[in-house]
XYZ file of C-alpha atoms in Angstrom:
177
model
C 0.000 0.000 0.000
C 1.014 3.205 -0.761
C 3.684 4.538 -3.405
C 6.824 5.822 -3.865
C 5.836 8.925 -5.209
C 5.059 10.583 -2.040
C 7.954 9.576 -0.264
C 10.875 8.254 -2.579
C 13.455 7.744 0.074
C 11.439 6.304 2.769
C 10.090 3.684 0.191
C 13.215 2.930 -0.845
C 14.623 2.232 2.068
C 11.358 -0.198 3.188
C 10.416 -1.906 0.211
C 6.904 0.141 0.641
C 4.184 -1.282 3.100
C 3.432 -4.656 3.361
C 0.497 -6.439 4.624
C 1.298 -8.863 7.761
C 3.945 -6.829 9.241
C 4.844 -4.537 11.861
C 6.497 -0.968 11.460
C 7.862 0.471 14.736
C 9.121 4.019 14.670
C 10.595 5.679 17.014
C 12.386 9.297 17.616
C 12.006 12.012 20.054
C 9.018 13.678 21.267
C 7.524 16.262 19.030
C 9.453 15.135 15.636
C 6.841 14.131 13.531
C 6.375 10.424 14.264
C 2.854 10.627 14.328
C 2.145 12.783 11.401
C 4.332 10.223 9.556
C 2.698 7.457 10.526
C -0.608 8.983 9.860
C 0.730 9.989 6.276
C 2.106 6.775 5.047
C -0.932 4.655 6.863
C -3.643 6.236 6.242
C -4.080 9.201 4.177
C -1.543 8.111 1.293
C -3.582 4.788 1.078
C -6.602 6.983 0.955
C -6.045 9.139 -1.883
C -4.937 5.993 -3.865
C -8.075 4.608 -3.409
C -8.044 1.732 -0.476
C -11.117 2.384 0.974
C -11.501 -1.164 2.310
C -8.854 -0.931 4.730
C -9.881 -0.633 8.775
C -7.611 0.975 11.463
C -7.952 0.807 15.417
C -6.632 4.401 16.211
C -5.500 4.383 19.506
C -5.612 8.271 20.014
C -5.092 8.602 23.877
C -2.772 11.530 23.299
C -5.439 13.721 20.739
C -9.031 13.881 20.538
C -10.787 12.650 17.647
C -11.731 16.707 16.939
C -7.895 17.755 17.223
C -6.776 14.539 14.380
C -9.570 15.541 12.249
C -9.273 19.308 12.399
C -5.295 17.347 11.243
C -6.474 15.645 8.532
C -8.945 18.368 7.571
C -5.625 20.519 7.280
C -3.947 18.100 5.194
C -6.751 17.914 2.486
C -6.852 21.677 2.387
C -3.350 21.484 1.485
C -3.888 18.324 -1.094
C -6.814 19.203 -2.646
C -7.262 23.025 -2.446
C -3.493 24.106 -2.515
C -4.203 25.798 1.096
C -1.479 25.345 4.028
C -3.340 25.591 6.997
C -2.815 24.493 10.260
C -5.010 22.266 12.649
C -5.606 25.152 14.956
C -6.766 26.998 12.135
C -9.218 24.508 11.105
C -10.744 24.259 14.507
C -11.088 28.402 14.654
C -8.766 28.982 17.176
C -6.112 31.551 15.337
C -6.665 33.289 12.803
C -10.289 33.918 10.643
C -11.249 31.714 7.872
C -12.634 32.933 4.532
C -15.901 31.957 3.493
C -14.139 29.955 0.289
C -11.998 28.533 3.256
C -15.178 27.419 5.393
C -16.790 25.995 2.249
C -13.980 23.806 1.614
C -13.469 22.413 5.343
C -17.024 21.842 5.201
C -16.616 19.929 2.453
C -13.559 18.326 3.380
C -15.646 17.097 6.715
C -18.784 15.951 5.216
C -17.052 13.788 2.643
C -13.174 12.618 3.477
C -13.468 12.846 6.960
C -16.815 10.739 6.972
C -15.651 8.351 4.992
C -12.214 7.806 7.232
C -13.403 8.681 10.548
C -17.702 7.511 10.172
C -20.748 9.532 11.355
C -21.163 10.184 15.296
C -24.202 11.917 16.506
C -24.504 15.077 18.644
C -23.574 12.987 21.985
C -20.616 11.499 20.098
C -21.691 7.780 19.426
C -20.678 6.736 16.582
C -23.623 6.185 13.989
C -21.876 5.204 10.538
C -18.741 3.754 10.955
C -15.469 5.093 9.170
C -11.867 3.706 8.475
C -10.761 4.376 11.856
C -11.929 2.943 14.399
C -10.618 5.919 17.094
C -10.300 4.844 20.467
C -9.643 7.886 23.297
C -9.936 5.420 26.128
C -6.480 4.662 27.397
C -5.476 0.997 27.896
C -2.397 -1.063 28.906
C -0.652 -3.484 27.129
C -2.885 -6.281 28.564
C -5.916 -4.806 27.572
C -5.359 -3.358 24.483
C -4.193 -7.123 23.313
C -7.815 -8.219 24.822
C -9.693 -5.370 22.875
C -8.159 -6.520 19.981
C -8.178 -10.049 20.039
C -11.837 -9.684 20.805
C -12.168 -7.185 17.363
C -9.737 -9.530 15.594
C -11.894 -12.310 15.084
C -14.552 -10.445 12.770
C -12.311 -11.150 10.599
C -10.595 -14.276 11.210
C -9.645 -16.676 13.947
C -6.514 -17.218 16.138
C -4.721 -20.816 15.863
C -1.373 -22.174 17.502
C 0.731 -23.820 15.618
C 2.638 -26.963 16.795
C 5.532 -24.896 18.067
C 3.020 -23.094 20.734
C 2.773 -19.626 18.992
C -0.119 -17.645 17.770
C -1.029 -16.471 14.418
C -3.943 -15.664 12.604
C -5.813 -16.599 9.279
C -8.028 -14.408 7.596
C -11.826 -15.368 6.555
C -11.252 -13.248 3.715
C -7.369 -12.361 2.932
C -8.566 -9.329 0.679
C -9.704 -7.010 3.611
C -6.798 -5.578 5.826
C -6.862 -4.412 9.670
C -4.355 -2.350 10.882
Protein backbone atom coordinates (compact mmCIF):
# COMPACT_ATOMS: atom_id res chain seq x y z
CA UNK A 1 0.00 0.00 0.00
CA UNK A 2 1.01 3.20 -0.76
CA UNK A 3 3.68 4.54 -3.41
CA UNK A 4 6.82 5.82 -3.86
CA UNK A 5 5.84 8.93 -5.21
CA UNK A 6 5.06 10.58 -2.04
CA UNK A 7 7.95 9.58 -0.26
CA UNK A 8 10.88 8.25 -2.58
CA UNK A 9 13.45 7.74 0.07
CA UNK A 10 11.44 6.30 2.77
CA UNK A 11 10.09 3.68 0.19
CA UNK A 12 13.22 2.93 -0.84
CA UNK A 13 14.62 2.23 2.07
CA UNK A 14 11.36 -0.20 3.19
CA UNK A 15 10.42 -1.91 0.21
CA UNK A 16 6.90 0.14 0.64
CA UNK A 17 4.18 -1.28 3.10
CA UNK A 18 3.43 -4.66 3.36
CA UNK A 19 0.50 -6.44 4.62
CA UNK A 20 1.30 -8.86 7.76
CA UNK A 21 3.94 -6.83 9.24
CA UNK A 22 4.84 -4.54 11.86
CA UNK A 23 6.50 -0.97 11.46
CA UNK A 24 7.86 0.47 14.74
CA UNK A 25 9.12 4.02 14.67
CA UNK A 26 10.59 5.68 17.01
CA UNK A 27 12.39 9.30 17.62
CA UNK A 28 12.01 12.01 20.05
CA UNK A 29 9.02 13.68 21.27
CA UNK A 30 7.52 16.26 19.03
CA UNK A 31 9.45 15.14 15.64
CA UNK A 32 6.84 14.13 13.53
CA UNK A 33 6.37 10.42 14.26
CA UNK A 34 2.85 10.63 14.33
CA UNK A 35 2.15 12.78 11.40
CA UNK A 36 4.33 10.22 9.56
CA UNK A 37 2.70 7.46 10.53
CA UNK A 38 -0.61 8.98 9.86
CA UNK A 39 0.73 9.99 6.28
CA UNK A 40 2.11 6.77 5.05
CA UNK A 41 -0.93 4.65 6.86
CA UNK A 42 -3.64 6.24 6.24
CA UNK A 43 -4.08 9.20 4.18
CA UNK A 44 -1.54 8.11 1.29
CA UNK A 45 -3.58 4.79 1.08
CA UNK A 46 -6.60 6.98 0.95
CA UNK A 47 -6.05 9.14 -1.88
CA UNK A 48 -4.94 5.99 -3.87
CA UNK A 49 -8.08 4.61 -3.41
CA UNK A 50 -8.04 1.73 -0.48
CA UNK A 51 -11.12 2.38 0.97
CA UNK A 52 -11.50 -1.16 2.31
CA UNK A 53 -8.85 -0.93 4.73
CA UNK A 54 -9.88 -0.63 8.77
CA UNK A 55 -7.61 0.98 11.46
CA UNK A 56 -7.95 0.81 15.42
CA UNK A 57 -6.63 4.40 16.21
CA UNK A 58 -5.50 4.38 19.51
CA UNK A 59 -5.61 8.27 20.01
CA UNK A 60 -5.09 8.60 23.88
CA UNK A 61 -2.77 11.53 23.30
CA UNK A 62 -5.44 13.72 20.74
CA UNK A 63 -9.03 13.88 20.54
CA UNK A 64 -10.79 12.65 17.65
CA UNK A 65 -11.73 16.71 16.94
CA UNK A 66 -7.90 17.75 17.22
CA UNK A 67 -6.78 14.54 14.38
CA UNK A 68 -9.57 15.54 12.25
CA UNK A 69 -9.27 19.31 12.40
CA UNK A 70 -5.29 17.35 11.24
CA UNK A 71 -6.47 15.64 8.53
CA UNK A 72 -8.94 18.37 7.57
CA UNK A 73 -5.63 20.52 7.28
CA UNK A 74 -3.95 18.10 5.19
CA UNK A 75 -6.75 17.91 2.49
CA UNK A 76 -6.85 21.68 2.39
CA UNK A 77 -3.35 21.48 1.49
CA UNK A 78 -3.89 18.32 -1.09
CA UNK A 79 -6.81 19.20 -2.65
CA UNK A 80 -7.26 23.03 -2.45
CA UNK A 81 -3.49 24.11 -2.51
CA UNK A 82 -4.20 25.80 1.10
CA UNK A 83 -1.48 25.34 4.03
CA UNK A 84 -3.34 25.59 7.00
CA UNK A 85 -2.82 24.49 10.26
CA UNK A 86 -5.01 22.27 12.65
CA UNK A 87 -5.61 25.15 14.96
CA UNK A 88 -6.77 27.00 12.14
CA UNK A 89 -9.22 24.51 11.11
CA UNK A 90 -10.74 24.26 14.51
CA UNK A 91 -11.09 28.40 14.65
CA UNK A 92 -8.77 28.98 17.18
CA UNK A 93 -6.11 31.55 15.34
CA UNK A 94 -6.66 33.29 12.80
CA UNK A 95 -10.29 33.92 10.64
CA UNK A 96 -11.25 31.71 7.87
CA UNK A 97 -12.63 32.93 4.53
CA UNK A 98 -15.90 31.96 3.49
CA UNK A 99 -14.14 29.96 0.29
CA UNK A 100 -12.00 28.53 3.26
CA UNK A 101 -15.18 27.42 5.39
CA UNK A 102 -16.79 26.00 2.25
CA UNK A 103 -13.98 23.81 1.61
CA UNK A 104 -13.47 22.41 5.34
CA UNK A 105 -17.02 21.84 5.20
CA UNK A 106 -16.62 19.93 2.45
CA UNK A 107 -13.56 18.33 3.38
CA UNK A 108 -15.65 17.10 6.71
CA UNK A 109 -18.78 15.95 5.22
CA UNK A 110 -17.05 13.79 2.64
CA UNK A 111 -13.17 12.62 3.48
CA UNK A 112 -13.47 12.85 6.96
CA UNK A 113 -16.81 10.74 6.97
CA UNK A 114 -15.65 8.35 4.99
CA UNK A 115 -12.21 7.81 7.23
CA UNK A 116 -13.40 8.68 10.55
CA UNK A 117 -17.70 7.51 10.17
CA UNK A 118 -20.75 9.53 11.36
CA UNK A 119 -21.16 10.18 15.30
CA UNK A 120 -24.20 11.92 16.51
CA UNK A 121 -24.50 15.08 18.64
CA UNK A 122 -23.57 12.99 21.99
CA UNK A 123 -20.62 11.50 20.10
CA UNK A 124 -21.69 7.78 19.43
CA UNK A 125 -20.68 6.74 16.58
CA UNK A 126 -23.62 6.19 13.99
CA UNK A 127 -21.88 5.20 10.54
CA UNK A 128 -18.74 3.75 10.95
CA UNK A 129 -15.47 5.09 9.17
CA UNK A 130 -11.87 3.71 8.47
CA UNK A 131 -10.76 4.38 11.86
CA UNK A 132 -11.93 2.94 14.40
CA UNK A 133 -10.62 5.92 17.09
CA UNK A 134 -10.30 4.84 20.47
CA UNK A 135 -9.64 7.89 23.30
CA UNK A 136 -9.94 5.42 26.13
CA UNK A 137 -6.48 4.66 27.40
CA UNK A 138 -5.48 1.00 27.90
CA UNK A 139 -2.40 -1.06 28.91
CA UNK A 140 -0.65 -3.48 27.13
CA UNK A 141 -2.88 -6.28 28.56
CA UNK A 142 -5.92 -4.81 27.57
CA UNK A 143 -5.36 -3.36 24.48
CA UNK A 144 -4.19 -7.12 23.31
CA UNK A 145 -7.82 -8.22 24.82
CA UNK A 146 -9.69 -5.37 22.88
CA UNK A 147 -8.16 -6.52 19.98
CA UNK A 148 -8.18 -10.05 20.04
CA UNK A 149 -11.84 -9.68 20.81
CA UNK A 150 -12.17 -7.19 17.36
CA UNK A 151 -9.74 -9.53 15.59
CA UNK A 152 -11.89 -12.31 15.08
CA UNK A 153 -14.55 -10.44 12.77
CA UNK A 154 -12.31 -11.15 10.60
CA UNK A 155 -10.59 -14.28 11.21
CA UNK A 156 -9.65 -16.68 13.95
CA UNK A 157 -6.51 -17.22 16.14
CA UNK A 158 -4.72 -20.82 15.86
CA UNK A 159 -1.37 -22.17 17.50
CA UNK A 160 0.73 -23.82 15.62
CA UNK A 161 2.64 -26.96 16.79
CA UNK A 162 5.53 -24.90 18.07
CA UNK A 163 3.02 -23.09 20.73
CA UNK A 164 2.77 -19.63 18.99
CA UNK A 165 -0.12 -17.65 17.77
CA UNK A 166 -1.03 -16.47 14.42
CA UNK A 167 -3.94 -15.66 12.60
CA UNK A 168 -5.81 -16.60 9.28
CA UNK A 169 -8.03 -14.41 7.60
CA UNK A 170 -11.83 -15.37 6.56
CA UNK A 171 -11.25 -13.25 3.71
CA UNK A 172 -7.37 -12.36 2.93
CA UNK A 173 -8.57 -9.33 0.68
CA UNK A 174 -9.70 -7.01 3.61
CA UNK A 175 -6.80 -5.58 5.83
CA UNK A 176 -6.86 -4.41 9.67
CA UNK A 177 -4.35 -2.35 10.88
Amino acid sequence: VGSEKYCPEFYKAIGNIKKARIYVYGAGSKTGKTTLVDYLHILVPYIEGYREMKFYYFGWEISIEEKQAAFCAFFMAYKHGIPMDADRVQGLIGTLTEEEQKYISDIYNNELTEIFGVYDEEGSLETPGMITYIETPMNAAEMETFLRKEMLQYGEFKTSKRGLDYFVWHDNTKHVH
